[in-house]
Each structure stands twice: as structure tokens, then as C-alpha cells.
PDB file of N, CA, C and O and ligand atoms in Angstrom:
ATOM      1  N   UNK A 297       0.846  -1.197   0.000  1.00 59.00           N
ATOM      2  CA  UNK A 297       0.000   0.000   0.000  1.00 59.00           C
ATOM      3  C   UNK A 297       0.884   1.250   0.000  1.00 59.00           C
ATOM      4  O   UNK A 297       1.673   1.216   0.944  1.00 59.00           O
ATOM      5  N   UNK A 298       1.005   2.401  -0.803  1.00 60.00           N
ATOM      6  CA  UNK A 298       1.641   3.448  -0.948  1.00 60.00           C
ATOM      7  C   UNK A 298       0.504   5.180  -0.447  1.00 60.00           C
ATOM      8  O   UNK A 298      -0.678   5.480  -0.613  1.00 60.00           O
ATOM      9  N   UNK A 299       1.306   5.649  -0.026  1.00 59.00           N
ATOM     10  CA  UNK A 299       0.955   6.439   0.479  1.00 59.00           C
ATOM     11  C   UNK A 299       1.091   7.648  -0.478  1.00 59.00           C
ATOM     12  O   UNK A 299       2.123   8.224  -0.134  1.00 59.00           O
ATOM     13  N   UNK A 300       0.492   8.334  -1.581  1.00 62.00           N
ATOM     14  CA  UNK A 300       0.585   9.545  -2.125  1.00 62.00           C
ATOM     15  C   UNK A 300       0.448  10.411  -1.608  1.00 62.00           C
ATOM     16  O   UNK A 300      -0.476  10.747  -0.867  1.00 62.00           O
ATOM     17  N   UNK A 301       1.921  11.258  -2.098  1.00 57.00           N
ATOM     18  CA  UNK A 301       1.854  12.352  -0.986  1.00 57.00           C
ATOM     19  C   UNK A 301       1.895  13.614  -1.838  1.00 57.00           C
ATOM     20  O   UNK A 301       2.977  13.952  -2.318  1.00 57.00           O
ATOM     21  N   UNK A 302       0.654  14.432  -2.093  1.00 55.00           N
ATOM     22  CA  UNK A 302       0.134  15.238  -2.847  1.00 55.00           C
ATOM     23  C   UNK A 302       0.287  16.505  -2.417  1.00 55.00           C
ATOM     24  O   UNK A 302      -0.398  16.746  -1.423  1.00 55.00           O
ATOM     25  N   UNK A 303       1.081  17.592  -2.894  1.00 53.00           N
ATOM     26  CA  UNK A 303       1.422  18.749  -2.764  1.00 53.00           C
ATOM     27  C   UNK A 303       2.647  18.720  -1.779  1.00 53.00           C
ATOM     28  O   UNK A 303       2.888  19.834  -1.312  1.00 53.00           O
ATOM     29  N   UNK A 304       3.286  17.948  -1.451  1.00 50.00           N
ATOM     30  CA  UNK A 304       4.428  18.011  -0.823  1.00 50.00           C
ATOM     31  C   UNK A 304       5.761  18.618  -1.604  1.00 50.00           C
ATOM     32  O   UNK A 304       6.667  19.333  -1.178  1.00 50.00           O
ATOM     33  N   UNK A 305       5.481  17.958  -3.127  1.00 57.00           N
ATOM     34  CA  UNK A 305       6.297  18.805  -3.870  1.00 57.00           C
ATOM     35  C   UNK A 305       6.612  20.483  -3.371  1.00 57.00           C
ATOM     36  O   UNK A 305       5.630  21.122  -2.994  1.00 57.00           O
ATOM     37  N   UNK A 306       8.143  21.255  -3.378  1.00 66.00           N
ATOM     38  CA  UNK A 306       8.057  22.186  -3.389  1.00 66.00           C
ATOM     39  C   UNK A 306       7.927  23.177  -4.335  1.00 66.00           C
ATOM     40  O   UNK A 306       7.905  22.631  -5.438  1.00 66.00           O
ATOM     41  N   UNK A 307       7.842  24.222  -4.421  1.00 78.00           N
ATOM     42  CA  UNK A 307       7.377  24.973  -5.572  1.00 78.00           C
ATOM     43  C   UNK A 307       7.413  26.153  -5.424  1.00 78.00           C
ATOM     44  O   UNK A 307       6.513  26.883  -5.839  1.00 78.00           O
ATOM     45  N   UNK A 308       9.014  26.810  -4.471  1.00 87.00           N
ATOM     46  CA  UNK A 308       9.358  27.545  -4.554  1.00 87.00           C
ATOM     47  C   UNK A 308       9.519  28.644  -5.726  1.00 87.00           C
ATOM     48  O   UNK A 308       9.686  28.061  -6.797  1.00 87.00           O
ATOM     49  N   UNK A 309       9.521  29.800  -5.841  1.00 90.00           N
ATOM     50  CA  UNK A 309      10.139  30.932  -6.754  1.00 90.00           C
ATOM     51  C   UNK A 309      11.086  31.164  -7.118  1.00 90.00           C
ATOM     52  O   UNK A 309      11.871  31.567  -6.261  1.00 90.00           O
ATOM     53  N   UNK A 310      11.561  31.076  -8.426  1.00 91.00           N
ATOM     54  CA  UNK A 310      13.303  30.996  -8.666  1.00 91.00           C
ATOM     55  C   UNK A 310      13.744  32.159  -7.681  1.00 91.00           C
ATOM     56  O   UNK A 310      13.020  33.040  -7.218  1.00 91.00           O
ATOM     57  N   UNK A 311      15.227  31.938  -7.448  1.00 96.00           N
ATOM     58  CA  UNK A 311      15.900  32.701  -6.546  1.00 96.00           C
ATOM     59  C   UNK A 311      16.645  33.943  -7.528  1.00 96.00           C
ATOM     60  O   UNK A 311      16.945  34.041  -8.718  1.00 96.00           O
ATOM     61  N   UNK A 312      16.756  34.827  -6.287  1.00 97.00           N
ATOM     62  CA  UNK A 312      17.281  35.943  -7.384  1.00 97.00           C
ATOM     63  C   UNK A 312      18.622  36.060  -7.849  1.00 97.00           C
ATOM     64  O   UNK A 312      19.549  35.655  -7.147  1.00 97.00           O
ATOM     65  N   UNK A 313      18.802  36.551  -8.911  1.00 97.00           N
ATOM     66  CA  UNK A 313      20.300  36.108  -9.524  1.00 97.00           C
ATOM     67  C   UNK A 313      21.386  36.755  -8.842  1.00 97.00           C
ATOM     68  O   UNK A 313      22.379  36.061  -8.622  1.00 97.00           O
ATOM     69  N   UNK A 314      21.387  38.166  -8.396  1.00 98.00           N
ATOM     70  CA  UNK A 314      22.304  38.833  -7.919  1.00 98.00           C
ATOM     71  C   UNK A 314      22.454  38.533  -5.891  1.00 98.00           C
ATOM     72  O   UNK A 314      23.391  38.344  -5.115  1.00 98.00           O
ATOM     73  N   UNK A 315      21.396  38.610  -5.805  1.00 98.00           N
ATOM     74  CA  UNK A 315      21.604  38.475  -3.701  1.00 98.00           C
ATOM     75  C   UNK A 315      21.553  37.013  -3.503  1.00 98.00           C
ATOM     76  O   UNK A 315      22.312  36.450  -2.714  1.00 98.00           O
ATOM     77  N   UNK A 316      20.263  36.105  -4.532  1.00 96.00           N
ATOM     78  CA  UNK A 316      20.060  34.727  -4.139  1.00 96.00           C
ATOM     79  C   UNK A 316      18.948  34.849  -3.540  1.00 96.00           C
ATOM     80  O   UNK A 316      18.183  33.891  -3.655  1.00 96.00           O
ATOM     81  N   UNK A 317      18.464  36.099  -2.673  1.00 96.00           N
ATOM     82  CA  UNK A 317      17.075  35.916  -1.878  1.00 96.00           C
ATOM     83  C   UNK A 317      15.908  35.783  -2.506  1.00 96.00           C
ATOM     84  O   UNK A 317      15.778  35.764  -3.730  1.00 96.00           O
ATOM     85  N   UNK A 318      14.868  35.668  -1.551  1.00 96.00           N
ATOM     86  CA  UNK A 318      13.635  35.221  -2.628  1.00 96.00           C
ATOM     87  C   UNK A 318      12.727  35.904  -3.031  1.00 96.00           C
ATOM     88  O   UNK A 318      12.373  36.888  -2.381  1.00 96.00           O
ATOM     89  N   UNK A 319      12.102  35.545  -4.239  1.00 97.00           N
ATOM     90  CA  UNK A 319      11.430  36.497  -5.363  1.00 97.00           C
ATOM     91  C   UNK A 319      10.011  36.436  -4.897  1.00 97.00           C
ATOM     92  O   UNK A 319       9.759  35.770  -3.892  1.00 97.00           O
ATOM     93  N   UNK A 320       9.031  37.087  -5.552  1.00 97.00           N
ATOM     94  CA  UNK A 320       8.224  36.870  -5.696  1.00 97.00           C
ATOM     95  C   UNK A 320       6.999  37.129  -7.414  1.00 97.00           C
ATOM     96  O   UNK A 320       6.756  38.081  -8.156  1.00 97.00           O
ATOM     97  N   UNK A 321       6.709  36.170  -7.365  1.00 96.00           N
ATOM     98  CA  UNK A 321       5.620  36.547  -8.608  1.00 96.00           C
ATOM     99  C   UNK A 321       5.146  37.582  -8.755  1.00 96.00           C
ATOM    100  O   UNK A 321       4.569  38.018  -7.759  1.00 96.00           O
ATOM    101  N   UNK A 322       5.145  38.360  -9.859  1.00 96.00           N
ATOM    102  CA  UNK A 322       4.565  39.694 -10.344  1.00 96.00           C
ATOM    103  C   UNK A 322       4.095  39.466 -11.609  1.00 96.00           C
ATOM    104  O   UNK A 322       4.611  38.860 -12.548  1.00 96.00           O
ATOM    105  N   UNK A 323       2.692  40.226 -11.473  1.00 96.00           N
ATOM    106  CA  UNK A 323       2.358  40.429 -12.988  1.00 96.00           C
ATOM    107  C   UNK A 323       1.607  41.776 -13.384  1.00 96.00           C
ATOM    108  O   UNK A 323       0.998  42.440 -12.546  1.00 96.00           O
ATOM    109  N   UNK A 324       1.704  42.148 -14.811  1.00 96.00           N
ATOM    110  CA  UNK A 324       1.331  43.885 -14.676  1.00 96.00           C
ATOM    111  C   UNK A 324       1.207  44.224 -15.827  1.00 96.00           C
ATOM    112  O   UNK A 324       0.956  43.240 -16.522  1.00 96.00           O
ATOM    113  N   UNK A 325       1.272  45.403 -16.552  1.00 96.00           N
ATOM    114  CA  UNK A 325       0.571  45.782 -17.939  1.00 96.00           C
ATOM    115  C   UNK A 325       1.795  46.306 -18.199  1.00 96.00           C
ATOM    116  O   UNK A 325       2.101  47.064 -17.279  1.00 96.00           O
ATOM    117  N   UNK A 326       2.671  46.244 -19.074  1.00 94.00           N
ATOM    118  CA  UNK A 326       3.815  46.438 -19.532  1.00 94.00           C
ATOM    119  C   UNK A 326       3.416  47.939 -20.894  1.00 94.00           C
ATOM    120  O   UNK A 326       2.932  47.628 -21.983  1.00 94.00           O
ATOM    121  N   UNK A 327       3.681  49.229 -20.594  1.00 97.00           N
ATOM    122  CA  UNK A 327       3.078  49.948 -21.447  1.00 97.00           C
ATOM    123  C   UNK A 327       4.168  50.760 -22.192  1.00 97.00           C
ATOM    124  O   UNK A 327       4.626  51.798 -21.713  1.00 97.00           O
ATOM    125  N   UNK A 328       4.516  50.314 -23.230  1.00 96.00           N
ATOM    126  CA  UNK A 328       5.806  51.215 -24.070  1.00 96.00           C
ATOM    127  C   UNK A 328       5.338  51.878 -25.175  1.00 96.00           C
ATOM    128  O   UNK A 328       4.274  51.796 -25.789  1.00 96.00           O
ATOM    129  N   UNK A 329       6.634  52.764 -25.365  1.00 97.00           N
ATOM    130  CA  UNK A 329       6.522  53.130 -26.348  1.00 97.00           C
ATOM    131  C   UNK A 329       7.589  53.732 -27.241  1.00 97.00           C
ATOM    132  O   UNK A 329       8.512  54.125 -26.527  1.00 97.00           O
ATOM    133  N   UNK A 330       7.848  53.982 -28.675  1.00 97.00           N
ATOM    134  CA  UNK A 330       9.434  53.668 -29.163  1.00 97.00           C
ATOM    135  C   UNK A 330      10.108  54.736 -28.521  1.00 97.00           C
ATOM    136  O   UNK A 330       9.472  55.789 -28.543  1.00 97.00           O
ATOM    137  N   UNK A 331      11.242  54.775 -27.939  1.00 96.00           N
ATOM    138  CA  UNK A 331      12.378  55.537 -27.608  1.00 96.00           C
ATOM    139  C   UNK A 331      12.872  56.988 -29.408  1.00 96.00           C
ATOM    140  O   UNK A 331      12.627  57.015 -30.614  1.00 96.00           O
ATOM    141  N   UNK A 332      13.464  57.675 -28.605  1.00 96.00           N
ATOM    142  CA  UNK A 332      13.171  58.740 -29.464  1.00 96.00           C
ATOM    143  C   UNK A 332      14.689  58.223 -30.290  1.00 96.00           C
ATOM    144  O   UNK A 332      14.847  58.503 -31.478  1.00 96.00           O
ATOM    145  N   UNK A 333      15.719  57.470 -29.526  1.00 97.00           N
ATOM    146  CA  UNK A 333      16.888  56.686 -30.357  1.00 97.00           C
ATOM    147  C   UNK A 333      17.048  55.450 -30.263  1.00 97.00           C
ATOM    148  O   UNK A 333      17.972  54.723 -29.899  1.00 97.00           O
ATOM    149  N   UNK A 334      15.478  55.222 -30.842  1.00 96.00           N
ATOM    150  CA  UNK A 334      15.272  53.342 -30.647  1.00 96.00           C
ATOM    151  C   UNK A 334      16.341  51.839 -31.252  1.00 96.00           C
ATOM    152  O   UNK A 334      16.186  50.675 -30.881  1.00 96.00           O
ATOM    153  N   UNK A 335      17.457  52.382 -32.317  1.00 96.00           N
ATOM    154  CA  UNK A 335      18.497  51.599 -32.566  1.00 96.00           C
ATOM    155  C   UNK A 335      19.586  51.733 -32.404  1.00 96.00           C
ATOM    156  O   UNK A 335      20.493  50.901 -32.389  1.00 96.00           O
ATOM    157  N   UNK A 336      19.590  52.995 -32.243  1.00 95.00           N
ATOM    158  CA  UNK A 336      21.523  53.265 -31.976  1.00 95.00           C
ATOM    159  C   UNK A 336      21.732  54.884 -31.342  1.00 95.00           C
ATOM    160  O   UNK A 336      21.674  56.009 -31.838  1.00 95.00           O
ATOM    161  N   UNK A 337      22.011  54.321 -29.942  1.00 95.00           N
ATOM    162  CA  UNK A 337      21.882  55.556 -28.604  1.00 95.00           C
ATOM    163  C   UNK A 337      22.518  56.953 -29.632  1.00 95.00           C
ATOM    164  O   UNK A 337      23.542  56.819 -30.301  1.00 95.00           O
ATOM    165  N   UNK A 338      21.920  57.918 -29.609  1.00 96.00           N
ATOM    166  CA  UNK A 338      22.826  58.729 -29.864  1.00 96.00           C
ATOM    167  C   UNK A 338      22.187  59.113 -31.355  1.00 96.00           C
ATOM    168  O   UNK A 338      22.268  60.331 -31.513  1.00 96.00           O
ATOM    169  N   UNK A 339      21.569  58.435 -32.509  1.00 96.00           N
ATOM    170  CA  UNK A 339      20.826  59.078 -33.696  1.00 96.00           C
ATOM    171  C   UNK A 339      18.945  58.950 -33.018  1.00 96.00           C
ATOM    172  O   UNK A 339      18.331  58.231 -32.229  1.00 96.00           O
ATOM    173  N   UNK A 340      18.763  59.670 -33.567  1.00 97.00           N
ATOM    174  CA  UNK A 340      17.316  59.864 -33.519  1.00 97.00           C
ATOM    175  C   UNK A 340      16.736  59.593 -34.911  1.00 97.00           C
ATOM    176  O   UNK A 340      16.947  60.025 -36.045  1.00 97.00           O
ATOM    177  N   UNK A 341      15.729  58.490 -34.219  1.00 96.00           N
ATOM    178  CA  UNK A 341      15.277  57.912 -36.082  1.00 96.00           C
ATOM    179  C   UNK A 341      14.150  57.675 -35.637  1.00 96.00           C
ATOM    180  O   UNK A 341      14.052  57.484 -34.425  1.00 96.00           O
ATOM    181  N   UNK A 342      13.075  57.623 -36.399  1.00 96.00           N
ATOM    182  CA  UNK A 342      11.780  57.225 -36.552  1.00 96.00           C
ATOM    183  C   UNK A 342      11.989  55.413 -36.360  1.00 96.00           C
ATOM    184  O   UNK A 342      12.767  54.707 -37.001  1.00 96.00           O
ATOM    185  N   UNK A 343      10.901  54.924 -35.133  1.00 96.00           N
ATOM    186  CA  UNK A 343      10.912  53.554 -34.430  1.00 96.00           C
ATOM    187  C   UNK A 343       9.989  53.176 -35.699  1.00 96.00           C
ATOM    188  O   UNK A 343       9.285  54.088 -36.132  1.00 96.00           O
ATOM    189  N   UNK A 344       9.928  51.998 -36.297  1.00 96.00           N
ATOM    190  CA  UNK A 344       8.449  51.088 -37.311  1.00 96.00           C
ATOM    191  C   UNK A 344       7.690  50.465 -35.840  1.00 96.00           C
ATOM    192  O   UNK A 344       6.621  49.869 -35.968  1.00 96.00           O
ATOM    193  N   UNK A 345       8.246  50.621 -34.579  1.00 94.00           N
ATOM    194  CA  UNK A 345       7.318  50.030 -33.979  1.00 94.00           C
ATOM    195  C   UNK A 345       6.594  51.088 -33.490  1.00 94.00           C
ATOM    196  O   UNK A 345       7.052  52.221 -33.344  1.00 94.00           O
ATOM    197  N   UNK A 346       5.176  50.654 -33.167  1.00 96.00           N
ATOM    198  CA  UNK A 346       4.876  51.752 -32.839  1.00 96.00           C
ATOM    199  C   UNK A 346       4.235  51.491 -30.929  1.00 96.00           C
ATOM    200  O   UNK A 346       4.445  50.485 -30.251  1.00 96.00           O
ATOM    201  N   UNK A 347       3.733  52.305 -30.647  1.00 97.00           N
ATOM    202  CA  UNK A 347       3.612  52.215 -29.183  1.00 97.00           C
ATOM    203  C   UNK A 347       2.489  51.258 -28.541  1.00 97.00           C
ATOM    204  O   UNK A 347       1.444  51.086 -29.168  1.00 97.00           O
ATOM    205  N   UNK A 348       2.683  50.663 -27.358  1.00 96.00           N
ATOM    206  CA  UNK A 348       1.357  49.426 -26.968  1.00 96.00           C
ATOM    207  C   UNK A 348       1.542  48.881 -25.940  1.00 96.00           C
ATOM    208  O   UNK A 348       2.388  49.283 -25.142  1.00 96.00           O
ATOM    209  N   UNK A 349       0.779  47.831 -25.729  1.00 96.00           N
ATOM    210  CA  UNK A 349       0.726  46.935 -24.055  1.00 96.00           C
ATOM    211  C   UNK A 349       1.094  45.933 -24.371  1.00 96.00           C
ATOM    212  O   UNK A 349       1.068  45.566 -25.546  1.00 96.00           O
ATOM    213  N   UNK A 350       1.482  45.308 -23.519  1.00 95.00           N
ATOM    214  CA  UNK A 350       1.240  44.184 -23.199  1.00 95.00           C
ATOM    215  C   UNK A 350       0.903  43.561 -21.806  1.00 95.00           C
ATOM    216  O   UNK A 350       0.490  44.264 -20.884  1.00 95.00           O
ATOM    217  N   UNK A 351       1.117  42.074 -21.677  1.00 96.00           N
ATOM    218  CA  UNK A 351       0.673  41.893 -20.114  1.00 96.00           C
ATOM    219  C   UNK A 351       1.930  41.356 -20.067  1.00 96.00           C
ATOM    220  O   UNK A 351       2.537  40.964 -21.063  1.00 96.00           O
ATOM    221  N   UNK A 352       2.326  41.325 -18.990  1.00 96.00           N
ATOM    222  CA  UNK A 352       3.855  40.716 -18.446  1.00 96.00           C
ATOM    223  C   UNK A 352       4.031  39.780 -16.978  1.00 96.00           C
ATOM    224  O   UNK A 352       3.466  39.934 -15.895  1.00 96.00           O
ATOM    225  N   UNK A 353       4.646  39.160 -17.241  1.00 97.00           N
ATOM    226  CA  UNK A 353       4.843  38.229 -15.584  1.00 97.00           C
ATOM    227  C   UNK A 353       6.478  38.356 -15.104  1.00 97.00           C
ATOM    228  O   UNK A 353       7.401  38.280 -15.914  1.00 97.00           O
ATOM    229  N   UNK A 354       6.619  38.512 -14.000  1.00 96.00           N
ATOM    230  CA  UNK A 354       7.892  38.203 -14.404  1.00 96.00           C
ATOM    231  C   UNK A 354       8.289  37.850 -12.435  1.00 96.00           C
ATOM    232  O   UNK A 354       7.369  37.319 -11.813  1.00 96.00           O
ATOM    233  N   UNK A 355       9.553  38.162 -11.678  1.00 97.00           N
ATOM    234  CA  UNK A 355       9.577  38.288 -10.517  1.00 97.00           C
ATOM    235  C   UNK A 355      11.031  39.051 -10.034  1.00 97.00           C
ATOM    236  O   UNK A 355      12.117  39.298 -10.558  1.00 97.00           O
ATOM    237  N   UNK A 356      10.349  39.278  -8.658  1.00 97.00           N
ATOM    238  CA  UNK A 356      10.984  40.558  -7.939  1.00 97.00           C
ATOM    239  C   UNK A 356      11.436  40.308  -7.113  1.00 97.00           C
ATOM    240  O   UNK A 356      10.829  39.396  -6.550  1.00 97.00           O
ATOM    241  N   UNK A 357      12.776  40.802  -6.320  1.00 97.00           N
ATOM    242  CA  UNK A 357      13.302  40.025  -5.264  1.00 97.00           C
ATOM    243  C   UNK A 357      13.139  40.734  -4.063  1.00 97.00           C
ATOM    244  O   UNK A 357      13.322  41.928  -4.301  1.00 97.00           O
ATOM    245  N   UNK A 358      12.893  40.549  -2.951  1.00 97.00           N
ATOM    246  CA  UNK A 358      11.692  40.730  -1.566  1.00 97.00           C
ATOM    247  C   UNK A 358      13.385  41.367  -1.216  1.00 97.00           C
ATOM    248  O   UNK A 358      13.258  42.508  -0.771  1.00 97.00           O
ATOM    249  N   UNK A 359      14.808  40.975  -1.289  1.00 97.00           N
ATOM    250  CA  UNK A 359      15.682  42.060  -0.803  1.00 97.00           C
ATOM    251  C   UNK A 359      16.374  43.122  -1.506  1.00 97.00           C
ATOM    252  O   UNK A 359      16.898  43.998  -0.818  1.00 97.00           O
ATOM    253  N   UNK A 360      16.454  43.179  -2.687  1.00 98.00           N
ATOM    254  CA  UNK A 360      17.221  43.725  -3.604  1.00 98.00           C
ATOM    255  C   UNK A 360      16.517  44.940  -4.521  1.00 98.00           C
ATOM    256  O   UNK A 360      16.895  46.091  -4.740  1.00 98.00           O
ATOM    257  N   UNK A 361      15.170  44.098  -5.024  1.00 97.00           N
ATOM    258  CA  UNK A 361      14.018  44.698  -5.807  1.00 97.00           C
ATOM    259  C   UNK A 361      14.500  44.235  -7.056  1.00 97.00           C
ATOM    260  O   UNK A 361      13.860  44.669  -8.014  1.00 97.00           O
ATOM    261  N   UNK A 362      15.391  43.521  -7.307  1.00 97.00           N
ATOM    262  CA  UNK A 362      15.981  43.143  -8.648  1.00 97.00           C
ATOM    263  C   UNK A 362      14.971  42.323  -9.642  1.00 97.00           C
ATOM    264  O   UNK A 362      14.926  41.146  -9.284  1.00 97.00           O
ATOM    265  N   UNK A 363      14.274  42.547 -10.604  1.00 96.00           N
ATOM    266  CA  UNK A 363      13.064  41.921 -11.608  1.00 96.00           C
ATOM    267  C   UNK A 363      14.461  41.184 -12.462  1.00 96.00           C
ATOM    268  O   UNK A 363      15.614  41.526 -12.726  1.00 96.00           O
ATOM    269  N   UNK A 364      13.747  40.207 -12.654  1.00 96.00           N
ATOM    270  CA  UNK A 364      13.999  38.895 -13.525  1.00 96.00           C
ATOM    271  C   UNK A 364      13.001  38.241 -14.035  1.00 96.00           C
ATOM    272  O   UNK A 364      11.857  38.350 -13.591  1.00 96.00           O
ATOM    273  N   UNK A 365      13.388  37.331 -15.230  1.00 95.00           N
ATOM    274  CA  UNK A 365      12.633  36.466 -16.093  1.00 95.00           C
ATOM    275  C   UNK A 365      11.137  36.908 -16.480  1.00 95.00           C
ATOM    276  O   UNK A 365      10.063  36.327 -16.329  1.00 95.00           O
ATOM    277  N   UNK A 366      11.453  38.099 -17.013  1.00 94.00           N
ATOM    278  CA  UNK A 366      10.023  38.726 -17.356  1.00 94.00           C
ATOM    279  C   UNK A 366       9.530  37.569 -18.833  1.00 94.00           C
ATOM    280  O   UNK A 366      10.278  36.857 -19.503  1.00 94.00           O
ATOM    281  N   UNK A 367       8.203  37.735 -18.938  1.00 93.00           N
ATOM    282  CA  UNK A 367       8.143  37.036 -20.058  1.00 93.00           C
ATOM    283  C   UNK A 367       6.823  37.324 -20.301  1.00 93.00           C
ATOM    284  O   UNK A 367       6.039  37.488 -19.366  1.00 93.00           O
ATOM    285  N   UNK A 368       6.399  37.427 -21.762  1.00 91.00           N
ATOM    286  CA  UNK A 368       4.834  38.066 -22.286  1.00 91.00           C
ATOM    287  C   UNK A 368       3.954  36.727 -22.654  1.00 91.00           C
ATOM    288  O   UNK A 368       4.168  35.530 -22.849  1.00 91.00           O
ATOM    289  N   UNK A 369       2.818  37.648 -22.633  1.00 79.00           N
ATOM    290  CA  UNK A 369       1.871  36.558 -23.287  1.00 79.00           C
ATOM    291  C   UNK A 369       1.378  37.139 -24.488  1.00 79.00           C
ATOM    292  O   UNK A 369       0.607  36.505 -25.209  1.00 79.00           O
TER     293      UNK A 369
HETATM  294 ZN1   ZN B  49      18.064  40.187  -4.852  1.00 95.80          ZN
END
């Protein structure tokens, strides 16, 4: 007879890259728009992208404030 042991798994938050301490899940409306020297610091050129949202997830570290592994949907 086996005993399943369901949610014991852990399922911690990746750790943060620079301190190591721990992150937490964030998610938020990511709102840009093109930079006035969107390819090369220093000329000013007209962006083809043009400005918008998105939604974003990513996480934040509870000592540092350091955001990592952002990623869109
Ligand atoms: Zn940190």
C-alpha cells in the first residue's frame, strides 16, 4: 500500500540572480513606447514600432528589488 503524498512537492520561486534571496511573482501591464533613439543611442530615427501593451509576468526580489525572467503573453 503506498501512500501519495500530494502537494508536498516544493514549488518555490526561482531565486534571485544577484543576492540569491527570494522572489516573488509579479504580474502587470507592460506599457511602451518607441524611444526617441530606438536603434543606436545617440541618432534619432523614426521607431516602425509603434507604441502598446502588453501583459507581463515576471519576478521581484523581496531584498534587492531586482526583476527577472520577465516574459509576455
Ligand atoms: Zn536580490
Amino acid at each position: 500500500m503506498t501512500v501519495e503524498k500530494i502537494g508536498q512537492e516544493s514549488s518555490d520561486t526561482q531565486r534571485c540572480e544577484k543576492c540569491g534571496g527570494r522572489t516573488a511573482l509579479v504580474t502587470g501591464m507592460f506599457i511602451y513606447e518607441p524611444d526617441a533613439e530606438p536603434y543606436k543611442s545617440g541618432v534619432e530615427e523614426e521607431a516602425k514600432v509603434k507604441s502598446g501593451e502588453c501583459w507581463v509576468g515576471g519576478y521581484i526580489c523581496d531584498n534587492c528589488g531586482n526583476v527577472q525572467g520577465l516574459w509576455s503573453e
